[in-house]
Amino acid sequence: MRRLIEFPCAGETLLGTLDEAAGTTGLLIVSGGNEIRIGAHRGMALLARRVAEAGHPVFRFDRRGIGDSTGGNQGFEHSADDIAAAVTAFRAESGVTRIVAFGNCDAATALAFFHAQAGVDALVLANPWVIEATDDLPPAAAIRARYAERLRDPGEWLRLLRGGVNISKLASGLIKASRIQSQQGDGLPGRLASALAESRVPIAVLLARGDNTAIAFEDALRGPAFETARLKIKIEQLDSASHSFASAADKDWLFERVVAAL
């Protein structure tokens, strides 16, 4: 059974969706970006239904300023109260005693930051966001990966010689590709590294190998700031470029890993 639940958060009213099931371990889904709780292409709603059918209650919600919830949208870095309020409502409405939280993109990063104060028991983090955007180009690590792939393709060399490549765009990409993202403690990658290192719960990180966000995270993960974090997390990779796990095969892979964590 699926039902809607209103619950308070910092003087505002949030709306959540509970897919009921008999299990005492439940899944909290946190939406990424400015997506409503249904997710891209209904992906989170479909995942919730499958997990509930497998015996685990699932709770999704819109944070403040998104979808059906009141208040102003302040972005993922200010969602600590929203996540904590959702956990409280989930426990009260379902009776779960253990909560696994799943988030994709910046929702994964938000969960890394705020899960402890919310009382989450385990994390499944997909394609965590570490990108501090300075322009409209993809992250440097993704550009390097794409160029490495193209350099192995003779057709790309022929296209360059025939003038089929935008030289200005190529130059901009090469300049950005040469940059190394800072992992200083006050930057996003450094703060994420610290949050993962300090966590006391099981953490699974799921990466769609061809996704730009996943490529940027994997590049950051190799840096010295993540030395401790690397020992604390379990990484699984999918041979897909879909950030939202859009295909049927991607959805099956994601479902299997989420249920394993539950």
PDB file of C-alpha atoms in Angstrom:
ATOM      1  CA  MET A   1       0.000   0.000   0.000  1.00  0.00           C
ATOM      2  CA  ARG A   2       1.297   3.496  -0.857  1.00  0.00           C
ATOM      3  CA  ARG A   3       0.209   6.541   1.137  1.00  0.00           C
ATOM      4  CA  LEU A   4       1.069  10.218   1.427  1.00  0.00           C
ATOM      5  CA  ILE A   5       2.338  11.682   4.697  1.00  0.00           C
ATOM      6  CA  GLU A   6       2.754  15.296   5.778  1.00  0.00           C
ATOM      7  CA  PHE A   7       5.387  16.037   8.406  1.00  0.00           C
ATOM      8  CA  PRO A   8       7.010  19.143   9.918  1.00  0.00           C
ATOM      9  CA  CYS A   9      10.497  20.485   9.222  1.00  0.00           C
ATOM     10  CA  ALA A  10      11.857  23.742  10.666  1.00  0.00           C
ATOM     11  CA  GLY A  11       8.492  25.464  10.577  1.00  0.00           C
ATOM     12  CA  GLU A  12       7.564  24.155   7.113  1.00  0.00           C
ATOM     13  CA  THR A  13       5.525  21.167   5.921  1.00  0.00           C
ATOM     14  CA  LEU A  14       7.114  18.401   3.872  1.00  0.00           C
ATOM     15  CA  LEU A  15       5.261  15.758   1.917  1.00  0.00           C
ATOM     16  CA  GLY A  16       6.468  12.185   1.734  1.00  0.00           C
ATOM     17  CA  THR A  17       5.349   8.902   0.198  1.00  0.00           C
ATOM     18  CA  LEU A  18       5.441   5.672   2.189  1.00  0.00           C
ATOM     19  CA  ASP A  19       5.362   2.308   0.415  1.00  0.00           C
ATOM     20  CA  GLU A  20       4.357  -0.015   3.214  1.00  0.00           C
ATOM     21  CA  ALA A  21       5.750  -3.495   3.852  1.00  0.00           C
ATOM     22  CA  ALA A  22       6.146  -5.837   6.799  1.00  0.00           C
ATOM     23  CA  GLY A  23       9.917  -5.587   7.261  1.00  0.00           C
ATOM     24  CA  THR A  24      11.594  -3.718  10.114  1.00  0.00           C
ATOM     25  CA  THR A  25      14.495  -2.529   7.944  1.00  0.00           C
ATOM     26  CA  GLY A  26      13.398   0.284   5.656  1.00  0.00           C
ATOM     27  CA  LEU A  27      14.777   2.311   2.774  1.00  0.00           C
ATOM     28  CA  LEU A  28      14.870   6.118   2.836  1.00  0.00           C
ATOM     29  CA  ILE A  29      15.260   7.600  -0.657  1.00  0.00           C
ATOM     30  CA  VAL A  30      16.662  11.132  -0.902  1.00  0.00           C
ATOM     31  CA  SER A  31      16.191  12.823  -4.268  1.00  0.00           C
ATOM     32  CA  GLY A  32      19.116  14.506  -6.012  1.00  0.00           C
ATOM     33  CA  GLY A  33      19.297  17.947  -7.581  1.00  0.00           C
ATOM     34  CA  ASN A  34      15.919  19.650  -7.667  1.00  0.00           C
ATOM     35  CA  GLU A  35      14.044  16.463  -8.506  1.00  0.00           C
ATOM     36  CA  ILE A  36      10.771  15.698  -6.802  1.00  0.00           C
ATOM     37  CA  ARG A  37      10.487  12.436  -4.889  1.00  0.00           C
ATOM     38  CA  ILE A  38       9.293  10.483  -7.927  1.00  0.00           C
ATOM     39  CA  GLY A  39      12.785  10.767  -9.465  1.00  0.00           C
ATOM     40  CA  ALA A  40      13.959  11.027 -13.055  1.00  0.00           C
ATOM     41  CA  HIS A  41      11.636   9.080 -15.359  1.00  0.00           C
ATOM     42  CA  ARG A  42       9.773   7.838 -12.231  1.00  0.00           C
ATOM     43  CA  GLY A  43      12.928   5.943 -11.291  1.00  0.00           C
ATOM     44  CA  MET A  44      12.679   6.416  -7.532  1.00  0.00           C
ATOM     45  CA  ALA A  45       8.958   5.603  -7.444  1.00  0.00           C
ATOM     46  CA  LEU A  46       9.579   2.396  -9.396  1.00  0.00           C
ATOM     47  CA  LEU A  47      12.497   1.453  -7.138  1.00  0.00           C
ATOM     48  CA  ALA A  48      10.340   2.082  -4.060  1.00  0.00           C
ATOM     49  CA  ARG A  49       7.608  -0.202  -5.347  1.00  0.00           C
ATOM     50  CA  ARG A  50      10.046  -3.035  -6.097  1.00  0.00           C
ATOM     51  CA  VAL A  51      11.761  -2.758  -2.719  1.00  0.00           C
ATOM     52  CA  ALA A  52       8.416  -2.718  -0.893  1.00  0.00           C
ATOM     53  CA  GLU A  53       7.334  -5.801  -2.834  1.00  0.00           C
ATOM     54  CA  ALA A  54      10.556  -7.433  -1.596  1.00  0.00           C
ATOM     55  CA  GLY A  55       9.388  -6.823   1.977  1.00  0.00           C
ATOM     56  CA  HIS A  56      10.973  -3.500   3.015  1.00  0.00           C
ATOM     57  CA  PRO A  57       9.085  -0.249   3.736  1.00  0.00           C
ATOM     58  CA  VAL A  58      10.274   2.695   1.617  1.00  0.00           C
ATOM     59  CA  PHE A  59       9.936   6.420   2.313  1.00  0.00           C
ATOM     60  CA  ARG A  60      10.516   9.223  -0.211  1.00  0.00           C
ATOM     61  CA  PHE A  61      10.011  12.934   0.331  1.00  0.00           C
ATOM     62  CA  ASP A  62      10.305  16.389  -1.179  1.00  0.00           C
ATOM     63  CA  ARG A  63      12.693  18.654   0.714  1.00  0.00           C
ATOM     64  CA  ARG A  64      11.762  22.251   1.471  1.00  0.00           C
ATOM     65  CA  GLY A  65      10.975  24.281  -1.628  1.00  0.00           C
ATOM     66  CA  ILE A  66      10.696  21.228  -3.901  1.00  0.00           C
ATOM     67  CA  GLY A  67       7.549  19.613  -5.271  1.00  0.00           C
ATOM     68  CA  ASP A  68       4.718  19.461  -2.733  1.00  0.00           C
ATOM     69  CA  SER A  69       6.736  20.765   0.234  1.00  0.00           C
ATOM     70  CA  THR A  70       6.602  24.336   1.517  1.00  0.00           C
ATOM     71  CA  GLY A  71       9.520  26.677   2.190  1.00  0.00           C
ATOM     72  CA  GLY A  72      12.493  27.815   0.160  1.00  0.00           C
ATOM     73  CA  ASN A  73      14.851  25.569  -1.775  1.00  0.00           C
ATOM     74  CA  GLN A  74      18.321  26.085  -0.321  1.00  0.00           C
ATOM     75  CA  GLY A  75      20.042  23.185  -2.080  1.00  0.00           C
ATOM     76  CA  PHE A  76      21.544  19.917  -0.905  1.00  0.00           C
ATOM     77  CA  GLU A  77      24.105  21.488   1.431  1.00  0.00           C
ATOM     78  CA  HIS A  78      21.279  22.856   3.576  1.00  0.00           C
ATOM     79  CA  SER A  79      19.154  19.698   3.705  1.00  0.00           C
ATOM     80  CA  ALA A  80      20.251  18.361   7.109  1.00  0.00           C
ATOM     81  CA  ASP A  81      16.955  19.279   8.791  1.00  0.00           C
ATOM     82  CA  ASP A  82      14.956  17.806   5.902  1.00  0.00           C
ATOM     83  CA  ILE A  83      16.735  14.450   6.098  1.00  0.00           C
ATOM     84  CA  ALA A  84      16.422  14.303   9.888  1.00  0.00           C
ATOM     85  CA  ALA A  85      12.708  15.153   9.727  1.00  0.00           C
ATOM     86  CA  ALA A  86      12.150  12.465   7.087  1.00  0.00           C
ATOM     87  CA  VAL A  87      13.904   9.848   9.230  1.00  0.00           C
ATOM     88  CA  THR A  88      11.737  10.777  12.229  1.00  0.00           C
ATOM     89  CA  ALA A  89       8.544  10.583  10.170  1.00  0.00           C
ATOM     90  CA  PHE A  90       9.592   7.293   8.567  1.00  0.00           C
ATOM     91  CA  ARG A  91      10.218   5.647  11.926  1.00  0.00           C
ATOM     92  CA  ALA A  92       6.969   6.955  13.401  1.00  0.00           C
ATOM     93  CA  GLU A  93       4.772   5.944  10.461  1.00  0.00           C
ATOM     94  CA  SER A  94       6.270   2.544   9.659  1.00  0.00           C
ATOM     95  CA  GLY A  95       7.784   1.200  12.870  1.00  0.00           C
ATOM     96  CA  VAL A  96      11.124   0.419  11.194  1.00  0.00           C
ATOM     97  CA  THR A  97      14.040  -0.158  13.553  1.00  0.00           C
ATOM     98  CA  ARG A  98      16.835   0.132  10.969  1.00  0.00           C
ATOM     99  CA  ILE A  99      17.068   2.610   8.089  1.00  0.00           C
ATOM    100  CA  VAL A 100      19.246   2.333   4.986  1.00  0.00           C
ATOM    101  CA  ALA A 101      19.387   5.615   3.040  1.00  0.00           C
ATOM    102  CA  PHE A 102      19.894   5.826  -0.705  1.00  0.00           C
ATOM    103  CA  GLY A 103      20.747   8.940  -2.704  1.00  0.00           C
ATOM    104  CA  ASN A 104      22.074   9.680  -6.171  1.00  0.00           C
ATOM    105  CA  CYS A 105      24.312  12.621  -7.172  1.00  0.00           C
ATOM    106  CA  ASP A 106      24.213  15.503  -4.673  1.00  0.00           C
ATOM    107  CA  ALA A 107      21.706  13.550  -2.556  1.00  0.00           C
ATOM    108  CA  ALA A 108      24.486  11.004  -2.012  1.00  0.00           C
ATOM    109  CA  THR A 109      26.806  13.772  -0.872  1.00  0.00           C
ATOM    110  CA  ALA A 110      24.107  15.239   1.383  1.00  0.00           C
ATOM    111  CA  LEU A 111      23.613  11.837   3.022  1.00  0.00           C
ATOM    112  CA  ALA A 112      27.353  11.502   3.584  1.00  0.00           C
ATOM    113  CA  PHE A 113      27.305  14.898   5.317  1.00  0.00           C
ATOM    114  CA  PHE A 114      24.140  14.539   7.402  1.00  0.00           C
ATOM    115  CA  HIS A 115      23.337  10.848   7.999  1.00  0.00           C
ATOM    116  CA  ALA A 116      24.850  10.657  11.468  1.00  0.00           C
ATOM    117  CA  GLN A 117      22.770  13.446  12.977  1.00  0.00           C
ATOM    118  CA  ALA A 118      19.664  12.048  11.298  1.00  0.00           C
ATOM    119  CA  GLY A 119      20.185   8.577  12.773  1.00  0.00           C
ATOM    120  CA  VAL A 120      20.619   6.619   9.533  1.00  0.00           C
ATOM    121  CA  ASP A 121      22.048   3.100   9.972  1.00  0.00           C
ATOM    122  CA  ALA A 122      23.634   2.432   6.549  1.00  0.00           C
ATOM    123  CA  LEU A 123      24.242   4.263   3.267  1.00  0.00           C
ATOM    124  CA  VAL A 124      23.973   3.449  -0.429  1.00  0.00           C
ATOM    125  CA  LEU A 125      25.510   6.364  -2.328  1.00  0.00           C
ATOM    126  CA  ALA A 126      25.272   6.490  -6.126  1.00  0.00           C
ATOM    127  CA  ASN A 127      27.522   8.741  -8.217  1.00  0.00           C
ATOM    128  CA  PRO A 128      28.375  11.136  -5.349  1.00  0.00           C
ATOM    129  CA  TRP A 129      28.701  14.800  -6.342  1.00  0.00           C
ATOM    130  CA  VAL A 130      32.182  16.337  -5.887  1.00  0.00           C
ATOM    131  CA  ILE A 131      32.089  18.927  -8.679  1.00  0.00           C
ATOM    132  CA  GLU A 132      32.487  22.607  -7.894  1.00  0.00           C
ATOM    133  CA  ALA A 133      31.347  24.060 -11.206  1.00  0.00           C
ATOM    134  CA  THR A 134      33.277  27.024 -12.650  1.00  0.00           C
ATOM    135  CA  ASP A 135      32.004  26.838 -16.254  1.00  0.00           C
ATOM    136  CA  ASP A 136      29.665  24.907 -18.555  1.00  0.00           C
ATOM    137  CA  LEU A 137      32.208  22.222 -19.431  1.00  0.00           C
ATOM    138  CA  PRO A 138      32.146  18.705 -17.930  1.00  0.00           C
ATOM    139  CA  PRO A 139      34.463  18.036 -14.962  1.00  0.00           C
ATOM    140  CA  ALA A 140      38.180  17.822 -15.773  1.00  0.00           C
ATOM    141  CA  ALA A 141      38.359  14.095 -15.011  1.00  0.00           C
ATOM    142  CA  ALA A 142      35.511  13.390 -17.436  1.00  0.00           C
ATOM    143  CA  ILE A 143      37.182  15.477 -20.163  1.00  0.00           C
ATOM    144  CA  ARG A 144      40.447  13.556 -19.705  1.00  0.00           C
ATOM    145  CA  ALA A 145      38.569  10.249 -19.940  1.00  0.00           C
ATOM    146  CA  ARG A 146      36.765  11.305 -23.113  1.00  0.00           C
ATOM    147  CA  TYR A 147      39.967  12.559 -24.779  1.00  0.00           C
ATOM    148  CA  ALA A 148      41.806   9.366 -23.883  1.00  0.00           C
ATOM    149  CA  GLU A 149      39.016   7.389 -25.532  1.00  0.00           C
ATOM    150  CA  ARG A 150      39.066   9.552 -28.670  1.00  0.00           C
ATOM    151  CA  LEU A 151      42.845   9.408 -29.027  1.00  0.00           C
ATOM    152  CA  ARG A 152      42.509   5.642 -29.459  1.00  0.00           C
ATOM    153  CA  ASP A 153      40.032   6.118 -32.335  1.00  0.00           C
ATOM    154  CA  PRO A 154      41.656   6.656 -35.776  1.00  0.00           C
ATOM    155  CA  GLY A 155      38.391   8.164 -36.990  1.00  0.00           C
ATOM    156  CA  GLU A 156      38.762  11.063 -34.559  1.00  0.00           C
ATOM    157  CA  TRP A 157      42.247  11.865 -35.910  1.00  0.00           C
ATOM    158  CA  LEU A 158      40.852  11.905 -39.442  1.00  0.00           C
ATOM    159  CA  ARG A 159      38.010  14.154 -38.320  1.00  0.00           C
ATOM    160  CA  LEU A 160      40.525  16.579 -36.803  1.00  0.00           C
ATOM    161  CA  LEU A 161      42.599  16.688 -39.988  1.00  0.00           C
ATOM    162  CA  ARG A 162      39.490  17.385 -42.076  1.00  0.00           C
ATOM    163  CA  GLY A 163      38.503  20.335 -39.885  1.00  0.00           C
ATOM    164  CA  GLY A 164      35.557  18.610 -38.285  1.00  0.00           C
ATOM    165  CA  VAL A 165      36.605  19.599 -34.764  1.00  0.00           C
ATOM    166  CA  ASN A 166      35.855  22.938 -33.088  1.00  0.00           C
ATOM    167  CA  ILE A 167      39.412  24.102 -32.273  1.00  0.00           C
ATOM    168  CA  SER A 168      38.260  26.717 -29.760  1.00  0.00           C
ATOM    169  CA  LYS A 169      36.198  24.168 -27.854  1.00  0.00           C
ATOM    170  CA  LEU A 170      39.055  21.676 -28.067  1.00  0.00           C
ATOM    171  CA  ALA A 171      41.466  24.219 -26.572  1.00  0.00           C
ATOM    172  CA  SER A 172      39.078  25.046 -23.728  1.00  0.00           C
ATOM    173  CA  GLY A 173      38.678  21.360 -22.988  1.00  0.00           C
ATOM    174  CA  LEU A 174      42.418  20.727 -22.975  1.00  0.00           C
ATOM    175  CA  ILE A 175      43.010  23.615 -20.593  1.00  0.00           C
ATOM    176  CA  LYS A 176      40.373  22.341 -18.171  1.00  0.00           C
ATOM    177  CA  ALA A 177      41.562  18.749 -18.536  1.00  0.00           C
ATOM    178  CA  SER A 178      44.993  19.826 -17.289  1.00  0.00           C
ATOM    179  CA  ARG A 179      43.569  21.096 -14.011  1.00  0.00           C
ATOM    180  CA  ILE A 180      43.658  19.034 -10.844  1.00  0.00           C
ATOM    181  CA  GLN A 181      40.638  19.528  -8.600  1.00  0.00           C
ATOM    182  CA  SER A 182      41.560  20.847  -5.172  1.00  0.00           C
ATOM    183  CA  GLN A 183      41.057  18.471  -2.267  1.00  0.00           C
ATOM    184  CA  GLN A 184      41.607  21.108   0.411  1.00  0.00           C
ATOM    185  CA  GLY A 185      39.510  20.496   3.514  1.00  0.00           C
ATOM    186  CA  ASP A 186      37.139  23.391   2.848  1.00  0.00           C
ATOM    187  CA  GLY A 187      36.368  22.301  -0.733  1.00  0.00           C
ATOM    188  CA  LEU A 188      33.571  19.905  -1.599  1.00  0.00           C
ATOM    189  CA  PRO A 189      35.808  16.867  -2.329  1.00  0.00           C
ATOM    190  CA  GLY A 190      37.765  17.416   0.892  1.00  0.00           C
ATOM    191  CA  ARG A 191      34.618  17.762   2.979  1.00  0.00           C
ATOM    192  CA  LEU A 192      33.130  14.637   1.420  1.00  0.00           C
ATOM    193  CA  ALA A 193      36.342  12.722   2.098  1.00  0.00           C
ATOM    194  CA  SER A 194      36.197  13.756   5.763  1.00  0.00           C
ATOM    195  CA  ALA A 195      32.525  12.840   6.085  1.00  0.00           C
ATOM    196  CA  LEU A 196      33.092   9.366   4.663  1.00  0.00           C
ATOM    197  CA  ALA A 197      36.186   8.809   6.790  1.00  0.00           C
ATOM    198  CA  GLU A 198      34.390   9.814   9.978  1.00  0.00           C
ATOM    199  CA  SER A 199      31.246   7.776   9.338  1.00  0.00           C
ATOM    200  CA  ARG A 200      30.468   4.836  11.606  1.00  0.00           C
ATOM    201  CA  VAL A 201      27.926   3.097   9.369  1.00  0.00           C
ATOM    202  CA  PRO A 202      28.330   0.692   6.412  1.00  0.00           C
ATOM    203  CA  ILE A 203      28.708   2.596   3.132  1.00  0.00           C
ATOM    204  CA  ALA A 204      28.249   1.200  -0.363  1.00  0.00           C
ATOM    205  CA  VAL A 205      29.176   3.485  -3.273  1.00  0.00           C
ATOM    206  CA  LEU A 206      27.630   2.683  -6.655  1.00  0.00           C
ATOM    207  CA  LEU A 207      29.180   4.167  -9.785  1.00  0.00           C
ATOM    208  CA  ALA A 208      27.913   4.201 -13.359  1.00  0.00           C
ATOM    209  CA  ARG A 209      31.337   3.932 -14.961  1.00  0.00           C
ATOM    210  CA  GLY A 210      30.646   6.217 -17.958  1.00  0.00           C
ATOM    211  CA  ASP A 211      28.774   8.950 -16.078  1.00  0.00           C
ATOM    212  CA  ASN A 212      30.615  12.282 -15.747  1.00  0.00           C
ATOM    213  CA  THR A 213      29.706  12.641 -12.073  1.00  0.00           C
ATOM    214  CA  ALA A 214      30.947   9.138 -11.310  1.00  0.00           C
ATOM    215  CA  ILE A 215      34.170   9.768 -13.263  1.00  0.00           C
ATOM    216  CA  ALA A 216      34.800  12.934 -11.233  1.00  0.00           C
ATOM    217  CA  PHE A 217      34.186  11.089  -7.946  1.00  0.00           C
ATOM    218  CA  GLU A 218      36.471   8.209  -8.917  1.00  0.00           C
ATOM    219  CA  ASP A 219      39.191  10.710  -9.838  1.00  0.00           C
ATOM    220  CA  ALA A 220      38.833  12.464  -6.473  1.00  0.00           C
ATOM    221  CA  LEU A 221      38.856   9.103  -4.691  1.00  0.00           C
ATOM    222  CA  ARG A 222      42.433   8.488  -5.872  1.00  0.00           C
ATOM    223  CA  GLY A 223      43.651  11.623  -4.084  1.00  0.00           C
ATOM    224  CA  PRO A 224      45.355  11.731  -0.665  1.00  0.00           C
ATOM    225  CA  ALA A 225      42.317  13.311   1.035  1.00  0.00           C
ATOM    226  CA  PHE A 226      40.398  10.064   0.511  1.00  0.00           C
ATOM    227  CA  GLU A 227      43.091   7.793   1.943  1.00  0.00           C
ATOM    228  CA  THR A 228      41.052   6.932   5.049  1.00  0.00           C
ATOM    229  CA  ALA A 229      37.695   7.053   3.260  1.00  0.00           C
ATOM    230  CA  ARG A 230      38.851   4.425   0.740  1.00  0.00           C
ATOM    231  CA  LEU A 231      39.179   1.947   3.596  1.00  0.00           C
ATOM    232  CA  LYS A 232      35.653   2.604   4.858  1.00  0.00           C
ATOM    233  CA  ILE A 233      33.565   2.231   1.703  1.00  0.00           C
ATOM    234  CA  LYS A 234      32.625  -0.603  -0.623  1.00  0.00           C
ATOM    235  CA  ILE A 235      32.622   0.396  -4.295  1.00  0.00           C
ATOM    236  CA  GLU A 236      30.661  -1.350  -7.039  1.00  0.00           C
ATOM    237  CA  GLN A 237      30.687  -0.235 -10.662  1.00  0.00           C
ATOM    238  CA  LEU A 238      28.201  -0.663 -13.479  1.00  0.00           C
ATOM    239  CA  ASP A 239      29.213  -0.536 -17.142  1.00  0.00           C
ATOM    240  CA  SER A 240      26.767   2.246 -17.985  1.00  0.00           C
ATOM    241  CA  ALA A 241      26.860   5.968 -18.735  1.00  0.00           C
ATOM    242  CA  SER A 242      23.390   6.574 -17.294  1.00  0.00           C
ATOM    243  CA  HIS A 243      23.502   8.910 -14.315  1.00  0.00           C
ATOM    244  CA  SER A 244      19.967   7.927 -13.280  1.00  0.00           C
ATOM    245  CA  PHE A 245      20.222   4.167 -14.039  1.00  0.00           C
ATOM    246  CA  ALA A 246      17.633   4.583 -16.781  1.00  0.00           C
ATOM    247  CA  SER A 247      17.665   1.278 -18.659  1.00  0.00           C
ATOM    248  CA  ALA A 248      15.888  -1.861 -17.455  1.00  0.00           C
ATOM    249  CA  ALA A 249      19.236  -3.601 -16.903  1.00  0.00           C
ATOM    250  CA  ASP A 250      20.569  -0.614 -14.943  1.00  0.00           C
ATOM    251  CA  LYS A 251      17.442  -0.599 -12.765  1.00  0.00           C
ATOM    252  CA  ASP A 252      17.819  -4.313 -12.035  1.00  0.00           C
ATOM    253  CA  TRP A 253      21.473  -3.809 -11.044  1.00  0.00           C
ATOM    254  CA  LEU A 254      20.563  -0.917  -8.737  1.00  0.00           C
ATOM    255  CA  PHE A 255      17.668  -2.816  -7.169  1.00  0.00           C
ATOM    256  CA  GLU A 256      19.875  -5.822  -6.406  1.00  0.00           C
ATOM    257  CA  ARG A 257      22.482  -3.665  -4.645  1.00  0.00           C
ATOM    258  CA  VAL A 258      19.916  -1.749  -2.637  1.00  0.00           C
ATOM    259  CA  VAL A 259      18.229  -4.946  -1.463  1.00  0.00           C
ATOM    260  CA  ALA A 260      21.632  -6.400  -0.561  1.00  0.00           C
ATOM    261  CA  ALA A 261      22.280  -3.390   1.666  1.00  0.00           C
ATOM    262  CA  LEU A 262      18.856  -3.781   3.287  1.00  0.00           C
TER     263      LEU A 262
END
